[in-house]
């Protein structure tokens, strides 16, 4: 009787070598294909109709470059019109956004960590966030008078609610088991806030900040459209409309769209850096 030979062990298959990451222009072109197609259709239609109200996009871009970015290199190519319009607008928007972010995160965490405070404050929060900020402009004019304080106050009031509500919901969603472990480890209140509550609420806080940033840009323009404003992008837009300077109107709209896209892209980069690309930070309340 012959002895059975042992079966040969299966050899490990060699792993396929991963190809080095290389940039491909096709996803970039695919993302922008709809936008580029719309701009191309607009260009062709505008040149065919020769309408005064809808100039070709290339003409708008040239006018915007001459109007905003024809300055010297030491001034980052900003023209005198850009310095008198863009910088004051960005200053008001930054002040309003920072104040809204700080107040929203602080109050939201405080309300979200207390079940009783959340039950008491939630109806007030839902009512206040439903009030359109332009409807309170007469109140802000009476309290702050016409000027930069009134404009910043209107931005803060409109931009604080997304951050506050999302911060409160993020704080409430903290895992109770982690809080129990923190109590066993005898962590202090600041340590629980820094190591548990803020990391748990960070995705929703960032989602609220993105929405607040968009509202800050909108409210910044609206506050500069009011009588009494003497600088800013909104004032430039109103002044161009009264002079029937449609190229400047379209250039201001192009500038606002570009600013909104760049600011949102920068905040998205910060969000990915802090919480990673796979986080559920895009969900807002």
Short mmCIF file of C-alpha atoms in Angstrom, two decimals:
data_model
loop_
_atom_site.label_atom_id
_atom_site.label_comp_id
_atom_site.label_asym_id
_atom_site.label_seq_id
_atom_site.Cartn_x
_atom_site.Cartn_y
_atom_site.Cartn_z
CA UNK A 1 0.00 0.00 0.00
CA UNK A 2 1.56 3.23 -1.18
CA UNK A 3 1.74 6.25 1.06
CA UNK A 4 -0.18 9.29 -0.17
CA UNK A 5 2.03 12.22 -0.94
CA UNK A 6 1.11 15.51 0.76
CA UNK A 7 -0.61 18.03 -1.46
CA UNK A 8 1.56 20.96 -2.41
CA UNK A 9 0.76 24.14 -0.55
CA UNK A 10 -0.93 26.78 -2.70
CA UNK A 11 1.47 29.48 -3.63
CA UNK A 12 0.51 33.02 -2.78
CA UNK A 13 -0.49 34.97 -5.80
CA UNK A 14 1.66 38.00 -6.37
CA UNK A 15 -0.12 41.23 -5.59
CA UNK A 16 -0.65 43.52 -8.52
CA UNK A 17 1.59 46.51 -8.31
CA UNK A 18 -0.33 49.69 -7.75
CA UNK A 19 0.17 52.22 -10.44
CA UNK A 20 1.45 55.59 -9.34
CA UNK A 21 -1.28 58.18 -8.94
CA UNK A 22 -1.35 60.47 -11.91
CA UNK A 23 -3.55 63.43 -12.65
CA UNK A 24 -6.09 62.87 -15.37
CA UNK A 25 -7.81 65.84 -16.98
CA UNK A 26 -10.93 63.86 -17.88
CA UNK A 27 -12.68 64.01 -14.45
CA UNK A 28 -11.94 67.74 -14.32
CA UNK A 29 -13.39 68.30 -17.80
CA UNK A 30 -16.38 66.11 -16.98
CA UNK A 31 -17.17 68.15 -13.84
CA UNK A 32 -17.05 71.39 -15.77
CA UNK A 33 -18.62 70.17 -19.01
CA UNK A 34 -22.13 71.44 -18.19
CA UNK A 35 -20.84 74.84 -17.14
CA UNK A 36 -18.59 75.18 -20.18
CA UNK A 37 -21.42 74.06 -22.44
CA UNK A 38 -23.79 76.65 -20.97
CA UNK A 39 -21.18 79.41 -21.37
CA UNK A 40 -20.54 78.34 -24.99
CA UNK A 41 -24.26 78.40 -25.78
CA UNK A 42 -24.56 81.83 -24.16
CA UNK A 43 -21.61 83.11 -26.20
CA UNK A 44 -23.07 81.88 -29.50
CA UNK A 45 -26.60 83.12 -28.72
CA UNK A 46 -25.39 86.53 -27.51
CA UNK A 47 -23.27 87.10 -30.61
CA UNK A 48 -26.17 86.05 -32.83
CA UNK A 49 -28.80 88.23 -31.12
CA UNK A 50 -26.51 91.20 -30.32
CA UNK A 51 -28.64 92.09 -27.29
CA UNK A 52 -27.56 94.97 -25.08
CA UNK A 53 -28.94 93.23 -22.00
CA UNK A 54 -27.08 89.94 -22.48
CA UNK A 55 -23.50 90.63 -23.67
CA UNK A 56 -21.21 87.72 -24.62
CA UNK A 57 -19.35 86.09 -21.71
CA UNK A 58 -15.93 86.85 -23.22
CA UNK A 59 -16.79 90.53 -23.31
CA UNK A 60 -17.94 90.36 -19.66
CA UNK A 61 -14.68 88.66 -18.64
CA UNK A 62 -12.58 91.29 -20.43
CA UNK A 63 -14.55 94.11 -18.80
CA UNK A 64 -14.23 92.45 -15.37
CA UNK A 65 -10.48 92.13 -15.83
CA UNK A 66 -10.13 95.78 -16.80
CA UNK A 67 -12.43 96.87 -13.98
CA UNK A 68 -11.12 94.75 -11.11
CA UNK A 69 -7.68 93.32 -11.97
CA UNK A 70 -5.82 95.90 -14.04
CA UNK A 71 -3.73 97.29 -11.18
CA UNK A 72 -0.01 96.98 -10.47
CA UNK A 73 1.61 93.74 -9.36
CA UNK A 74 2.57 95.19 -5.94
CA UNK A 75 -1.17 95.47 -5.24
CA UNK A 76 -1.89 91.91 -6.46
CA UNK A 77 -3.18 93.39 -9.73
CA UNK A 78 -6.16 94.93 -7.94
CA UNK A 79 -7.36 98.15 -9.51
CA UNK A 80 -8.48 101.19 -7.51
CA UNK A 81 -12.11 100.16 -8.14
CA UNK A 82 -11.38 96.72 -6.72
CA UNK A 83 -9.68 98.15 -3.62
CA UNK A 84 -12.68 100.43 -3.04
CA UNK A 85 -15.26 97.69 -3.62
CA UNK A 86 -13.91 94.20 -2.95
CA UNK A 87 -11.90 94.83 0.22
CA UNK A 88 -14.67 96.62 2.19
CA UNK A 89 -17.16 93.91 1.19
CA UNK A 90 -14.82 91.10 2.22
CA UNK A 91 -14.09 92.90 5.49
CA UNK A 92 -17.79 93.14 6.39
CA UNK A 93 -18.40 89.57 5.33
CA UNK A 94 -15.42 88.24 7.32
CA UNK A 95 -16.45 90.16 10.44
CA UNK A 96 -20.04 88.93 10.24
CA UNK A 97 -19.05 85.35 9.47
CA UNK A 98 -16.50 85.11 12.29
CA UNK A 99 -18.90 86.58 14.85
CA UNK A 100 -21.68 84.25 13.68
CA UNK A 101 -19.35 81.23 13.77
CA UNK A 102 -18.04 81.93 17.28
CA UNK A 103 -21.46 82.72 18.73
CA UNK A 104 -23.14 79.83 16.91
CA UNK A 105 -20.65 77.19 18.01
CA UNK A 106 -20.53 78.38 21.63
CA UNK A 107 -24.29 78.70 22.07
CA UNK A 108 -24.99 75.54 20.07
CA UNK A 109 -22.68 73.38 22.18
CA UNK A 110 -24.14 74.86 25.38
CA UNK A 111 -27.73 74.25 24.27
CA UNK A 112 -27.04 70.83 22.79
CA UNK A 113 -25.38 69.42 25.93
CA UNK A 114 -28.36 70.27 28.17
CA UNK A 115 -31.56 68.38 27.46
CA UNK A 116 -33.64 70.90 29.38
CA UNK A 117 -32.02 73.90 27.69
CA UNK A 118 -32.56 72.31 24.27
CA UNK A 119 -36.25 71.68 25.01
CA UNK A 120 -36.72 75.26 26.17
CA UNK A 121 -34.71 76.98 23.43
CA UNK A 122 -35.63 74.85 20.40
CA UNK A 123 -38.96 76.64 19.65
CA UNK A 124 -37.23 80.02 19.88
CA UNK A 125 -34.42 78.85 17.60
CA UNK A 126 -36.80 77.48 14.99
CA UNK A 127 -38.84 80.70 15.04
CA UNK A 128 -35.80 82.99 14.83
CA UNK A 129 -34.15 81.07 11.99
CA UNK A 130 -37.41 81.31 9.98
CA UNK A 131 -37.46 85.11 10.11
CA UNK A 132 -35.91 86.52 6.88
CA UNK A 133 -32.98 88.80 7.78
CA UNK A 134 -34.08 91.50 5.26
CA UNK A 135 -37.33 91.84 7.22
CA UNK A 136 -35.31 93.05 10.23
CA UNK A 137 -33.37 95.71 8.33
CA UNK A 138 -35.61 98.54 9.70
CA UNK A 139 -34.88 97.32 13.24
CA UNK A 140 -31.13 97.23 12.56
CA UNK A 141 -31.27 100.73 11.03
CA UNK A 142 -32.98 102.07 14.17
CA UNK A 143 -30.55 100.32 16.53
CA UNK A 144 -27.24 100.75 14.65
CA UNK A 145 -28.03 103.53 12.13
CA UNK A 146 -26.98 103.22 8.48
CA UNK A 147 -23.41 102.08 8.02
CA UNK A 148 -21.01 99.23 8.61
CA UNK A 149 -22.33 98.22 12.10
CA UNK A 150 -25.83 97.75 10.67
CA UNK A 151 -24.47 95.73 7.75
CA UNK A 152 -22.37 93.49 9.99
CA UNK A 153 -25.31 92.99 12.38
CA UNK A 154 -27.58 91.87 9.55
CA UNK A 155 -24.93 89.39 8.37
CA UNK A 156 -24.47 87.99 11.88
CA UNK A 157 -28.21 87.57 12.46
CA UNK A 158 -28.73 85.69 9.21
CA UNK A 159 -25.59 83.55 9.36
CA UNK A 160 -25.62 82.47 13.01
CA UNK A 161 -28.59 80.08 12.86
CA UNK A 162 -27.15 77.32 10.63
CA UNK A 163 -24.05 77.13 12.82
CA UNK A 164 -26.02 77.25 16.08
CA UNK A 165 -28.59 74.60 15.15
CA UNK A 166 -26.06 72.22 13.61
CA UNK A 167 -23.69 72.64 16.57
CA UNK A 168 -26.52 71.82 18.98
CA UNK A 169 -27.51 68.72 17.02
CA UNK A 170 -23.91 67.61 16.75
CA UNK A 171 -23.39 67.99 20.50
CA UNK A 172 -26.56 66.02 21.22
CA UNK A 173 -25.31 63.19 18.98
CA UNK A 174 -22.25 62.51 21.15
CA UNK A 175 -22.02 58.80 22.00
CA UNK A 176 -23.31 58.29 25.59
CA UNK A 177 -20.91 55.38 26.07
CA UNK A 178 -17.96 57.68 25.48
CA UNK A 179 -19.35 60.13 28.01
CA UNK A 180 -19.65 57.31 30.55
CA UNK A 181 -16.04 56.31 29.91
CA UNK A 182 -15.01 59.95 30.35
CA UNK A 183 -16.86 60.02 33.69
CA UNK A 184 -15.07 56.83 34.79
CA UNK A 185 -11.72 58.36 33.81
CA UNK A 186 -12.73 61.50 35.74
CA UNK A 187 -12.13 63.86 32.86
CA UNK A 188 -12.86 67.48 33.64
CA UNK A 189 -15.56 69.42 31.80
CA UNK A 190 -13.04 71.23 29.53
CA UNK A 191 -11.38 67.88 28.72
CA UNK A 192 -14.73 66.29 27.83
CA UNK A 193 -15.54 69.30 25.67
CA UNK A 194 -12.19 69.24 23.84
CA UNK A 195 -11.66 65.49 23.45
CA UNK A 196 -15.23 64.18 23.07
CA UNK A 197 -17.95 66.71 22.32
CA UNK A 198 -16.17 68.94 19.80
CA UNK A 199 -14.76 66.03 17.70
CA UNK A 200 -18.20 64.40 17.68
CA UNK A 201 -19.95 67.62 16.64
CA UNK A 202 -17.25 68.79 14.22
CA UNK A 203 -18.78 67.35 11.00
CA UNK A 204 -22.10 69.08 11.60
CA UNK A 205 -20.38 72.27 12.74
CA UNK A 206 -18.46 72.41 9.48
CA UNK A 207 -21.62 71.75 7.48
CA UNK A 208 -23.30 74.64 9.28
CA UNK A 209 -20.28 76.85 8.60
CA UNK A 210 -20.50 76.14 4.87
CA UNK A 211 -24.14 77.17 4.80
CA UNK A 212 -23.38 80.19 6.96
CA UNK A 213 -20.62 81.25 4.58
CA UNK A 214 -23.02 81.27 1.63
CA UNK A 215 -25.57 83.27 3.63
CA UNK A 216 -22.86 85.74 4.68
CA UNK A 217 -22.03 86.45 1.04
CA UNK A 218 -25.70 86.94 0.14
CA UNK A 219 -26.42 89.18 3.12
CA UNK A 220 -23.25 91.18 2.51
CA UNK A 221 -24.47 92.08 -0.97
CA UNK A 222 -28.00 92.81 0.25
CA UNK A 223 -26.77 95.12 3.03
CA UNK A 224 -24.76 97.11 0.48
CA UNK A 225 -27.76 97.53 -1.80
CA UNK A 226 -29.54 99.64 0.84
CA UNK A 227 -29.62 103.45 0.70
CA UNK A 228 -26.75 104.99 2.62
CA UNK A 229 -24.06 102.56 1.40
CA UNK A 230 -21.12 104.26 -0.29
CA UNK A 231 -18.75 101.37 -1.09
CA UNK A 232 -18.67 97.62 -1.63
CA UNK A 233 -19.66 95.26 -4.41
CA UNK A 234 -23.37 95.75 -3.72
CA UNK A 235 -22.98 99.53 -3.99
CA UNK A 236 -21.10 99.09 -7.28
CA UNK A 237 -23.92 96.91 -8.53
CA UNK A 238 -26.58 99.47 -7.59
CA UNK A 239 -24.57 102.35 -9.05
CA UNK A 240 -24.07 100.50 -12.33
CA UNK A 241 -27.81 99.75 -12.55
CA UNK A 242 -28.71 103.43 -12.10
CA UNK A 243 -26.26 104.34 -14.89
CA UNK A 244 -27.48 101.48 -17.11
CA UNK A 245 -23.91 100.15 -17.21
CA UNK A 246 -24.88 96.56 -17.89
CA UNK A 247 -21.32 95.35 -18.46
CA UNK A 248 -20.40 96.43 -14.93
CA UNK A 249 -23.55 94.75 -13.59
CA UNK A 250 -22.59 91.46 -15.22
CA UNK A 251 -18.96 91.90 -14.09
CA UNK A 252 -20.11 92.34 -10.48
CA UNK A 253 -22.25 89.20 -10.75
CA UNK A 254 -19.29 87.29 -12.19
CA UNK A 255 -17.10 88.51 -9.32
CA UNK A 256 -19.66 87.45 -6.70
CA UNK A 257 -20.00 83.98 -8.22
CA UNK A 258 -16.23 83.56 -8.34
CA UNK A 259 -15.82 84.71 -4.73
CA UNK A 260 -18.54 82.33 -3.56
CA UNK A 261 -16.95 79.39 -5.36
CA UNK A 262 -13.44 80.13 -4.06
CA UNK A 263 -14.60 80.61 -0.46
CA UNK A 264 -16.64 77.40 -0.52
CA UNK A 265 -13.72 75.49 -2.05
CA UNK A 266 -11.38 76.78 0.67
CA UNK A 267 -13.80 75.76 3.42
CA UNK A 268 -14.23 72.32 1.83
CA UNK A 269 -10.45 71.88 1.86
CA UNK A 270 -10.38 72.75 5.57
CA UNK A 271 -13.24 70.31 6.18
CA UNK A 272 -11.44 67.46 4.43
CA UNK A 273 -8.29 68.27 6.34
CA UNK A 274 -10.05 68.16 9.71
CA UNK A 275 -12.58 65.33 9.38
CA UNK A 276 -11.55 63.47 6.22
CA UNK A 277 -13.37 63.02 2.89
CA UNK A 278 -15.59 60.17 4.10
CA UNK A 279 -17.29 62.01 6.94
CA UNK A 280 -21.02 62.79 6.94
CA UNK A 281 -20.31 66.50 7.16
CA UNK A 282 -22.54 67.39 4.28
CA UNK A 283 -25.70 66.74 6.29
CA UNK A 284 -27.24 69.90 7.68
CA UNK A 285 -30.25 70.54 9.87
#
